PDB file of C-alpha atoms in Angstrom:
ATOM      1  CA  UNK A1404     194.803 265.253 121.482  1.00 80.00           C
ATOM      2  CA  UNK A1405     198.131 266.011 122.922  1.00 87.00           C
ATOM      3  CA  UNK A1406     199.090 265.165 126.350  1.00 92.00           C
ATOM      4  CA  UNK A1407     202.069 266.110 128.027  1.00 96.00           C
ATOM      5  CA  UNK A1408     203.445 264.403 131.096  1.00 97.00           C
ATOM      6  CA  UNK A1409     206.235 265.872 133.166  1.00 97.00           C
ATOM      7  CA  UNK A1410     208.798 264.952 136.340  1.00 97.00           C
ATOM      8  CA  UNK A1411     208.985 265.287 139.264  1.00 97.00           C
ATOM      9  CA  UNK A1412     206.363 267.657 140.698  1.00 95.00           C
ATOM     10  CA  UNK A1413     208.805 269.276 143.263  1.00 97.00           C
ATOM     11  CA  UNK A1414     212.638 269.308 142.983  1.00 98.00           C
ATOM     12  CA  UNK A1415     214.823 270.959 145.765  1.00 98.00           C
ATOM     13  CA  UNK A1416     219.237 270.965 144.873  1.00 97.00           C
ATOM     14  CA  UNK A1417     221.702 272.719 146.968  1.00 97.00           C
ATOM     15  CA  UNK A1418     223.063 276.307 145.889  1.00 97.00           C
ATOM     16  CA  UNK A1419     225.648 275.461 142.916  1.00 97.00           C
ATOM     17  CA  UNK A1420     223.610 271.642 142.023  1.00 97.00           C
ATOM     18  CA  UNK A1421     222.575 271.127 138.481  1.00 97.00           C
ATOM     19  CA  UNK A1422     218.443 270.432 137.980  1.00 98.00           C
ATOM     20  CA  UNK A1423     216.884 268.543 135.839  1.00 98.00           C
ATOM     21  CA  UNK A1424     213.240 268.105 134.637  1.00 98.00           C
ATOM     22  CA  UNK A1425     211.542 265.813 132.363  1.00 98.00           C
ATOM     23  CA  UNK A1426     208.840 265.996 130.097  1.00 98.00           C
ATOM     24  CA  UNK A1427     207.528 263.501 127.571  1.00 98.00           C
ATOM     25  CA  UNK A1428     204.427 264.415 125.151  1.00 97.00           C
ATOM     26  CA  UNK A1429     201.957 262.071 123.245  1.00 95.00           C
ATOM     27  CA  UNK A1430     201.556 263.491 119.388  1.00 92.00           C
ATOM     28  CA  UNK A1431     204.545 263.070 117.313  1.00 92.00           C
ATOM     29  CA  UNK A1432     202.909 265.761 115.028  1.00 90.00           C
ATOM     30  CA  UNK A1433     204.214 268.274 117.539  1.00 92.00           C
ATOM     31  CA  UNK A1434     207.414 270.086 116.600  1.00 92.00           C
ATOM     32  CA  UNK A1435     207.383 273.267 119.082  1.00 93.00           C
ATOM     33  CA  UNK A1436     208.570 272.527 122.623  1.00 96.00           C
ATOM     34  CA  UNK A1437     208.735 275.741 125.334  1.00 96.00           C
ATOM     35  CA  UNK A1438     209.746 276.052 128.859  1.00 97.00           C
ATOM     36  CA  UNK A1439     208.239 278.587 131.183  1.00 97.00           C
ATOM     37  CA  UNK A1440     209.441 279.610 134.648  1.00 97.00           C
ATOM     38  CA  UNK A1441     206.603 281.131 137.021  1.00 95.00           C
ATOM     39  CA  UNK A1442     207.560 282.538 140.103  1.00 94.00           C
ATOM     40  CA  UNK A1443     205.188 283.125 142.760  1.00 89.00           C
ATOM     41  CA  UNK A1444     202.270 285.776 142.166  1.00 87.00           C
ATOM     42  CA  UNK A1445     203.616 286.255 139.142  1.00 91.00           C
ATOM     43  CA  UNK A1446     203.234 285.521 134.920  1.00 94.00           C
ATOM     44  CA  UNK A1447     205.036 282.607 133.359  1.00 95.00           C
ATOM     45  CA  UNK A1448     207.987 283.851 131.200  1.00 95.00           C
ATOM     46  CA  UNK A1449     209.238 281.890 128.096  1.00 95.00           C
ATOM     47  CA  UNK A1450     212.681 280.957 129.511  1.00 97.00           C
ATOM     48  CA  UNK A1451     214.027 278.649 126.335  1.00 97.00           C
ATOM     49  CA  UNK A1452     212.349 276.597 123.803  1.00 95.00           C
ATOM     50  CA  UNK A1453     213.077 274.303 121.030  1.00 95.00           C
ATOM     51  CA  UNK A1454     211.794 273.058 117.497  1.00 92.00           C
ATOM     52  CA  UNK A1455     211.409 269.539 116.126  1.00 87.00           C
ATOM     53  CA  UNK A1456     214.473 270.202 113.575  1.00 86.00           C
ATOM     54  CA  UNK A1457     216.770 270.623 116.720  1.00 84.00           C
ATOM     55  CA  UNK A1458     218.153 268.274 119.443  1.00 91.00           C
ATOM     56  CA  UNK A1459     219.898 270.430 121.907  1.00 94.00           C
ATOM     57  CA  UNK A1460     219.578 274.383 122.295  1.00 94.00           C
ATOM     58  CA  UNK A1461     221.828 276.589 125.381  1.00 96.00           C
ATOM     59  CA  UNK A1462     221.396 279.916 126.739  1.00 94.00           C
ATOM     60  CA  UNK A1463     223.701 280.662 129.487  1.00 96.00           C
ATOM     61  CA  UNK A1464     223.160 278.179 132.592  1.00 97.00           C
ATOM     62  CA  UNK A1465     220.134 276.994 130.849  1.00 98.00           C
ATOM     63  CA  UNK A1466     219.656 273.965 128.129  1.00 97.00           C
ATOM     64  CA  UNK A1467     216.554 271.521 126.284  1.00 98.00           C
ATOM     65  CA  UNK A1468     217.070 268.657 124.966  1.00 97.00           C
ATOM     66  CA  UNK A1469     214.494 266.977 122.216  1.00 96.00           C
ATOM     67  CA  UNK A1470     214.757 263.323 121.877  1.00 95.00           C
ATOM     68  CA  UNK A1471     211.569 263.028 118.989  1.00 93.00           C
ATOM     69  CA  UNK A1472     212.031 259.511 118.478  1.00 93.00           C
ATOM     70  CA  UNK A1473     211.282 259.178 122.374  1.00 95.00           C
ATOM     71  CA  UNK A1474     209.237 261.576 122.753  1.00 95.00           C
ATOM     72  CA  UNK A1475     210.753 263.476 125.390  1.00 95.00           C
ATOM     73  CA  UNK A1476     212.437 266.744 126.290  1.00 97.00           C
ATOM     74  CA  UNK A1477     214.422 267.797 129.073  1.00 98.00           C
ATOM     75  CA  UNK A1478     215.461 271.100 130.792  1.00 98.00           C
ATOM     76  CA  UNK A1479     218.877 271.112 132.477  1.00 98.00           C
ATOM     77  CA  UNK A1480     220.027 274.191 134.816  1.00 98.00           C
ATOM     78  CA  UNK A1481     223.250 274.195 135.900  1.00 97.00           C
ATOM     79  CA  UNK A1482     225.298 276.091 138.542  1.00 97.00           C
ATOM     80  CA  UNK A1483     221.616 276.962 139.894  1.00 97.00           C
ATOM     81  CA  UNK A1484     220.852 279.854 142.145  1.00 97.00           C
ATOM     82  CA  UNK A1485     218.145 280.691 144.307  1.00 96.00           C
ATOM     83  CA  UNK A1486     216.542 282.725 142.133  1.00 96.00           C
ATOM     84  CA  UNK A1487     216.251 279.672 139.513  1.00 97.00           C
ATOM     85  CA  UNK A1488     213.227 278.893 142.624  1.00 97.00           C
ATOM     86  CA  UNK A1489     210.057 278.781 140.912  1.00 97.00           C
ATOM     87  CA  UNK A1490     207.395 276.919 139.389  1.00 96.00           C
ATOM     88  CA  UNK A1491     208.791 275.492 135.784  1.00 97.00           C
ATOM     89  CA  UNK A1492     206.399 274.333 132.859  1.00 97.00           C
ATOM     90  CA  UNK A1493     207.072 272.494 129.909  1.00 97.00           C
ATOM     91  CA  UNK A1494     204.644 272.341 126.696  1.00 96.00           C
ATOM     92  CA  UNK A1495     203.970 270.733 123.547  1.00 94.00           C
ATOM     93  CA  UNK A1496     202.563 272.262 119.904  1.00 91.00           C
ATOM     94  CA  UNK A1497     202.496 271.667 116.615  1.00 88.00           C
ATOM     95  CA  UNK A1498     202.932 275.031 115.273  1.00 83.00           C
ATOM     96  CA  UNK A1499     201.252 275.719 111.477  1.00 76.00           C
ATOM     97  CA  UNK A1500     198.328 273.681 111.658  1.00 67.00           C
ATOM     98  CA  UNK A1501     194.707 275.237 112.064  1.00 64.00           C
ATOM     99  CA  UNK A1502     193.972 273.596 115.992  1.00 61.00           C
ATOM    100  CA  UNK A1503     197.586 274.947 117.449  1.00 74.00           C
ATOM    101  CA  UNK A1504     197.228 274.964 120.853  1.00 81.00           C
ATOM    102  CA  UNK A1505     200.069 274.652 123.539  1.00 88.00           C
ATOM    103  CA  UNK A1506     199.052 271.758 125.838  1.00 92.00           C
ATOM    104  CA  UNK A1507     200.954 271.965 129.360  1.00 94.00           C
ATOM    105  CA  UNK A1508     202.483 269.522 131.628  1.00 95.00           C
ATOM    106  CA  UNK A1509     201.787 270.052 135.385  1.00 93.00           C
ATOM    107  CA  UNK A1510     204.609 271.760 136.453  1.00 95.00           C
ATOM    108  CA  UNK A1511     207.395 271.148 138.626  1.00 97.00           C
ATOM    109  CA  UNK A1512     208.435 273.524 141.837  1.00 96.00           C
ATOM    110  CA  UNK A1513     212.294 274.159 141.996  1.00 98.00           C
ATOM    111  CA  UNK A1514     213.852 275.088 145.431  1.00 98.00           C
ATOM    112  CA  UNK A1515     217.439 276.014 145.620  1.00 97.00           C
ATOM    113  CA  UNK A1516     218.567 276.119 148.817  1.00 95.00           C
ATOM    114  CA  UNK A1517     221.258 278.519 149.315  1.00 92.00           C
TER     115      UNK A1517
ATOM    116  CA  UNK B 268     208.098 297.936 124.271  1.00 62.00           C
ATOM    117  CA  UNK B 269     204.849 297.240 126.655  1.00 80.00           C
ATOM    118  CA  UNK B 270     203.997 293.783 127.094  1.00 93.00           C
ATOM    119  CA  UNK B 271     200.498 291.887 127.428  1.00 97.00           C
ATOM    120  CA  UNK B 272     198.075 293.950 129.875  1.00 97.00           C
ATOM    121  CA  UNK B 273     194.743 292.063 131.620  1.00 98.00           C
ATOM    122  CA  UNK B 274     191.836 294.132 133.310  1.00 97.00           C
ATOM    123  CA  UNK B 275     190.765 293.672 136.287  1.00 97.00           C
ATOM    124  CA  UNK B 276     193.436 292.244 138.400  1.00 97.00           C
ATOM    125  CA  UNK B 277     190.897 290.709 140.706  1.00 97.00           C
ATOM    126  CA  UNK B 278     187.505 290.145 140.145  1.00 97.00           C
ATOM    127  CA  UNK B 279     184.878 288.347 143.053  1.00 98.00           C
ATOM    128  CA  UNK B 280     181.910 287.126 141.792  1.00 98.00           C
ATOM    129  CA  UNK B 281     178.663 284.718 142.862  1.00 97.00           C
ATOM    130  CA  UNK B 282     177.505 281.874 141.752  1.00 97.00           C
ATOM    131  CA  UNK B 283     175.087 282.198 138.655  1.00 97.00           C
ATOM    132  CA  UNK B 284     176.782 285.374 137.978  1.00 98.00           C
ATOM    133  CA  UNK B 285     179.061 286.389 134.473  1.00 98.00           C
ATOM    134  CA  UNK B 286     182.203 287.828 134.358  1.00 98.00           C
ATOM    135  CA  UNK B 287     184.082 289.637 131.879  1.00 98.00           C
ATOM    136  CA  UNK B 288     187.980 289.973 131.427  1.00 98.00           C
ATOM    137  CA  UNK B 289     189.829 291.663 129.209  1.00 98.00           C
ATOM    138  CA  UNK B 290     193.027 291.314 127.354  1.00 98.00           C
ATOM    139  CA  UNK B 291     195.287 293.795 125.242  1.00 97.00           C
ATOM    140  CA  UNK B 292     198.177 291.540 123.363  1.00 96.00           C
ATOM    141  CA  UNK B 293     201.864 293.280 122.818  1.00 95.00           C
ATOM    142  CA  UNK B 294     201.355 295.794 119.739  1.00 94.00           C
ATOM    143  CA  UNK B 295     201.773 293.850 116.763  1.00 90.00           C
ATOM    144  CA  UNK B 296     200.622 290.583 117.765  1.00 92.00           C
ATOM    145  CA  UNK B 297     197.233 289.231 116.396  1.00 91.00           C
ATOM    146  CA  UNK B 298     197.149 286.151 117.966  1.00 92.00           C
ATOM    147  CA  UNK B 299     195.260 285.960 121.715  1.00 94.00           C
ATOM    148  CA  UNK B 300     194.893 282.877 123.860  1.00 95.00           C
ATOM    149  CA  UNK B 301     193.330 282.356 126.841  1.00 97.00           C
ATOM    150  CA  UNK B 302     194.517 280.018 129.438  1.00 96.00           C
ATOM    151  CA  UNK B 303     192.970 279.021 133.111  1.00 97.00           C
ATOM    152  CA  UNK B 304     195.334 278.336 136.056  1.00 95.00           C
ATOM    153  CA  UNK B 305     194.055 276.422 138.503  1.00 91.00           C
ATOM    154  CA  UNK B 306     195.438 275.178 141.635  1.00 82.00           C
ATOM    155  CA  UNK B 307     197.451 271.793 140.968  1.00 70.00           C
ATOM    156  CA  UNK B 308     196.156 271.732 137.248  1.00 73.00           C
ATOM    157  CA  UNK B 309     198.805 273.926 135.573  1.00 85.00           C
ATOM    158  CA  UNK B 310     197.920 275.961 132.434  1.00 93.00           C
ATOM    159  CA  UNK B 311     194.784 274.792 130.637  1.00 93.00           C
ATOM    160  CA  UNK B 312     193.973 276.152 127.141  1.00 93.00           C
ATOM    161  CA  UNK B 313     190.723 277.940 126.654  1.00 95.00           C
ATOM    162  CA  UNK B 314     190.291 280.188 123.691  1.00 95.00           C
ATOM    163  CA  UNK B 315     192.431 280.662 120.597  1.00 93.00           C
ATOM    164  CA  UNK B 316     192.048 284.421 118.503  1.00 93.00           C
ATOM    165  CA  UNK B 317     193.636 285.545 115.752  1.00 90.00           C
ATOM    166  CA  UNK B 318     192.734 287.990 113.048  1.00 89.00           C
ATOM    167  CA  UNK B 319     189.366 288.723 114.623  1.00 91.00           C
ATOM    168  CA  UNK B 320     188.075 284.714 114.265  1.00 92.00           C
ATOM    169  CA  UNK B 321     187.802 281.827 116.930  1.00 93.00           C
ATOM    170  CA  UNK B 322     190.616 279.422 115.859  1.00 90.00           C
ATOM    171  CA  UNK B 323     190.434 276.882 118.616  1.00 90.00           C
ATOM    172  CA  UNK B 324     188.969 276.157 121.712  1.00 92.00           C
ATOM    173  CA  UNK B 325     189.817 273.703 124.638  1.00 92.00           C
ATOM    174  CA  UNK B 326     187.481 271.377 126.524  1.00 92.00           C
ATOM    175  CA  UNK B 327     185.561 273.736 128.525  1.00 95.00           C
ATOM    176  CA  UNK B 328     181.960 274.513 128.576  1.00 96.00           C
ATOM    177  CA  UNK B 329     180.291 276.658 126.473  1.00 96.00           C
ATOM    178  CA  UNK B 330     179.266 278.861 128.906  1.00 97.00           C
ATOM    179  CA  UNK B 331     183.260 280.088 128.223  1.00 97.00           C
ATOM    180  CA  UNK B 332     183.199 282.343 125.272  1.00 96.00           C
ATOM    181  CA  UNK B 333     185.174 285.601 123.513  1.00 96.00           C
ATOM    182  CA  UNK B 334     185.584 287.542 121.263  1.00 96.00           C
ATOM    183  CA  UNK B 335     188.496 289.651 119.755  1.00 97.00           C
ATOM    184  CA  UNK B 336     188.017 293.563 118.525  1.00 96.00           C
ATOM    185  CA  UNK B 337     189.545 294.937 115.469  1.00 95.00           C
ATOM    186  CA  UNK B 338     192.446 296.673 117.706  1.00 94.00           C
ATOM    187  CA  UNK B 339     193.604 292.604 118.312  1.00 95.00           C
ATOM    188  CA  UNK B 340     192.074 293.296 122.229  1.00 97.00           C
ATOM    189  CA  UNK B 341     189.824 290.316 123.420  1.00 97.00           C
ATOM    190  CA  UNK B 342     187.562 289.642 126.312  1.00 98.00           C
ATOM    191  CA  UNK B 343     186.739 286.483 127.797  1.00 98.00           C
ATOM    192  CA  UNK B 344     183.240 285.848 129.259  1.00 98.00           C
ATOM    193  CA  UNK B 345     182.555 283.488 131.499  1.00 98.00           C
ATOM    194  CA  UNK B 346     178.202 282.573 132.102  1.00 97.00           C
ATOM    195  CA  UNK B 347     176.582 281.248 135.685  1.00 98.00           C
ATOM    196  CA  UNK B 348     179.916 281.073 137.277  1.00 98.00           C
ATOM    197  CA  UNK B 349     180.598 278.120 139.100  1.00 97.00           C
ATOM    198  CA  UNK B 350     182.413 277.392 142.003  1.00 96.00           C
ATOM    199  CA  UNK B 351     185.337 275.545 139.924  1.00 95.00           C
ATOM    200  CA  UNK B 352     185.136 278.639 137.679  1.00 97.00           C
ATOM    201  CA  UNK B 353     188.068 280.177 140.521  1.00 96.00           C
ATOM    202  CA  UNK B 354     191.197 280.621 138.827  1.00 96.00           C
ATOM    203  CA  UNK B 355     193.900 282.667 137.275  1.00 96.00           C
ATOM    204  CA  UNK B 356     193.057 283.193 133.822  1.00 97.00           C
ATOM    205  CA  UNK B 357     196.086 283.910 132.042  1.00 97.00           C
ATOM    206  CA  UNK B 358     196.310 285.640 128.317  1.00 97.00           C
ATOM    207  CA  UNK B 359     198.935 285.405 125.878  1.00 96.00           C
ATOM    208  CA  UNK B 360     199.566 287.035 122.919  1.00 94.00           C
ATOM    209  CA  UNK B 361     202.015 285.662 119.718  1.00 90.00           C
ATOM    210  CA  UNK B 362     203.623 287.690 116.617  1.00 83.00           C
ATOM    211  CA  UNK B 363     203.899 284.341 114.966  1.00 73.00           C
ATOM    212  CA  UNK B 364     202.097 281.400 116.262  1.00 70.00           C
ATOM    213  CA  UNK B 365     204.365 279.899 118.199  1.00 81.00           C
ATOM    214  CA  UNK B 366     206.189 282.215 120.983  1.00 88.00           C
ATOM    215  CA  UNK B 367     203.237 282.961 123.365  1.00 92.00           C
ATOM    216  CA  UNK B 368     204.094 285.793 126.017  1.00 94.00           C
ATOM    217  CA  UNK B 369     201.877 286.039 129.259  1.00 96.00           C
ATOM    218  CA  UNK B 370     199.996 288.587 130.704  1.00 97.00           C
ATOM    219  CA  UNK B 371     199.705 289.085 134.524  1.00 96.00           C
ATOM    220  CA  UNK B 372     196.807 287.721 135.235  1.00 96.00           C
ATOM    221  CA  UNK B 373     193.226 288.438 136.588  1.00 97.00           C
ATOM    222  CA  UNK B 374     192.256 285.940 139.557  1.00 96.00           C
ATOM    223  CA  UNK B 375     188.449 285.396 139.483  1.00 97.00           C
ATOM    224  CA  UNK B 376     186.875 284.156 142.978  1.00 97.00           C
ATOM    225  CA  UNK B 377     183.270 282.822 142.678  1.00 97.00           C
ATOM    226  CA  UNK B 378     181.599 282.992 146.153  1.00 96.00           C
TER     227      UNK B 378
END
C-alpha cells in the first residue's frame, strides 16, 4: 500500500520567513496530492492540493510542487504569519480506482514567531 | 452552505464497552470516510462509504465497523473498546472522490 513520508516534524521561521515542508510517497499509481492545515482543537482544512497532470499550483502566499518522477511534493509558504501556526499534513491518493483511500504523512507543526 | 457535522463531541467510555458516532456529510456528498487521530500518528484511514456500500477499509480490527443510511449519514461503531481505542475520530465527506472536507471531530476516551 501507499506510504507517505514527510519533513521535518516541527518547523519554527521568524514573522515574514518563507516555510517549507516535504513529503515523498511510495505508489507511483497515485495522482491526487492534498495539503491540510489543523490548528489546535480544531478540523483539518484542505488548504491547496495538486493532481499528477500538474507540477506547480499557487494560491496567494501558498504553493505545491509535484516532482512524480521523484516522488515527492512540497508545500512552500511565503511571507508567513502567525496565523500560518498550525499542524500541516500532506497526503497521497490515487483517485478513480475502487480502494481510494488518502494515506497521511505525520504531520509537521509550524511556529511563526512574530 | 453547512459543512460536515459529528455527534457527540465527546464521548467517555470503559473498557469492553461499544461506542457509536455519527456523521452527517455536506448535502450532496455521498462519499463518507472515517479517519482516527491519534496522538503522534496523524490521520489514519478507517472506513470508506459511498452510495450506501463499504468501499474500503484500513488496517484496523474488525471490531471497527459502519454503516451508511440512505440520507448519505453514517455511524461508526467501535466493539470492547480498548485502551488504544482513545482518539479523535475524524469524518469526511467528498462530492467527487477526491476533495475530502472534515468534520469537527468526536474525541472518544476509554477509561
Amino acid at each position: 500500500g501507499e506510504n507517505v513520508e514527510q519533513h521535518p516534524s516541527t518547523l519554527s521561521v521568524q514573522e515574514g520567513d518563507s516555510a517549507v515542508i516535504k513529503c515523498t510517497y511510495s505508489d507511483s499509481a497515485s495522482n491526487y496530492f492534498p495539503w491540510y492545515k489543523q490548528e489546535l482543537g480544531k478540523r483539518p482544512q484542505l488548504i491547496i492540493d495538486i493532481r499528477s497532470n500538474v507540477g506547480e499550483k499557487k494560491d496567494q502566499r501558498i504553493a505545491v510542487t509535484l516532482n512524480k518522477t521523484a516522488k515527492h511534493f512540497s508545500l512552500h509558504i511565503t511571507e508567513t504569519q502567525p496565523e500560518d501556526s498550525a499542524v500541516y499534513f500532506c497526503a497521497a491518493s490515487r483517485v478513480g480506482g475502487s480502494n481510494y483511500k488518502l494515506t497521511f504523512g505525520k504531520g509537521t507543526l509550524l511556529t511563526v514567531n512574530p | 452552505e453547512a459543512g460536515v457535522t459529528q455527534s457527540p463531541t465527546h464521548l467517555i467510555k470503559t473498557r469492553g464497552q461499544q461506542a457509536t458516532l455519527r456523521c452527517s456529510p455536506i448535502s450532496g456528498h455521498t462519499s463518507v470516510y472515517w479517519y482516527q487521530q491519534a496522538l503522534g500518528l496523524g490521520l489514519q484511514f478507517l472506513l470508506w462509504y459511498d452510495e450506501g456500500e463499504e468501499r474500503n477499509r484500513g488496517n484496523f480490527p474488525p471490531r471497527f465497523s459502519g454503516r451508511q443510511f440512505p440520507n448519505y449519514s453514517s455511524e461508526l461503531n467501535v466493539n470492547a473498546l480498548e485502551l488504544e481505542d482513545s482518539a479523535l475520530y475524524l469524518c469526511a465527506s467528498s462530492p467527487s472522490g477526491d476533495e475530502q472536507f472534515f468534520g469537527p471531530g468526536t474525541r472518544l476516551t476509554v477509561l
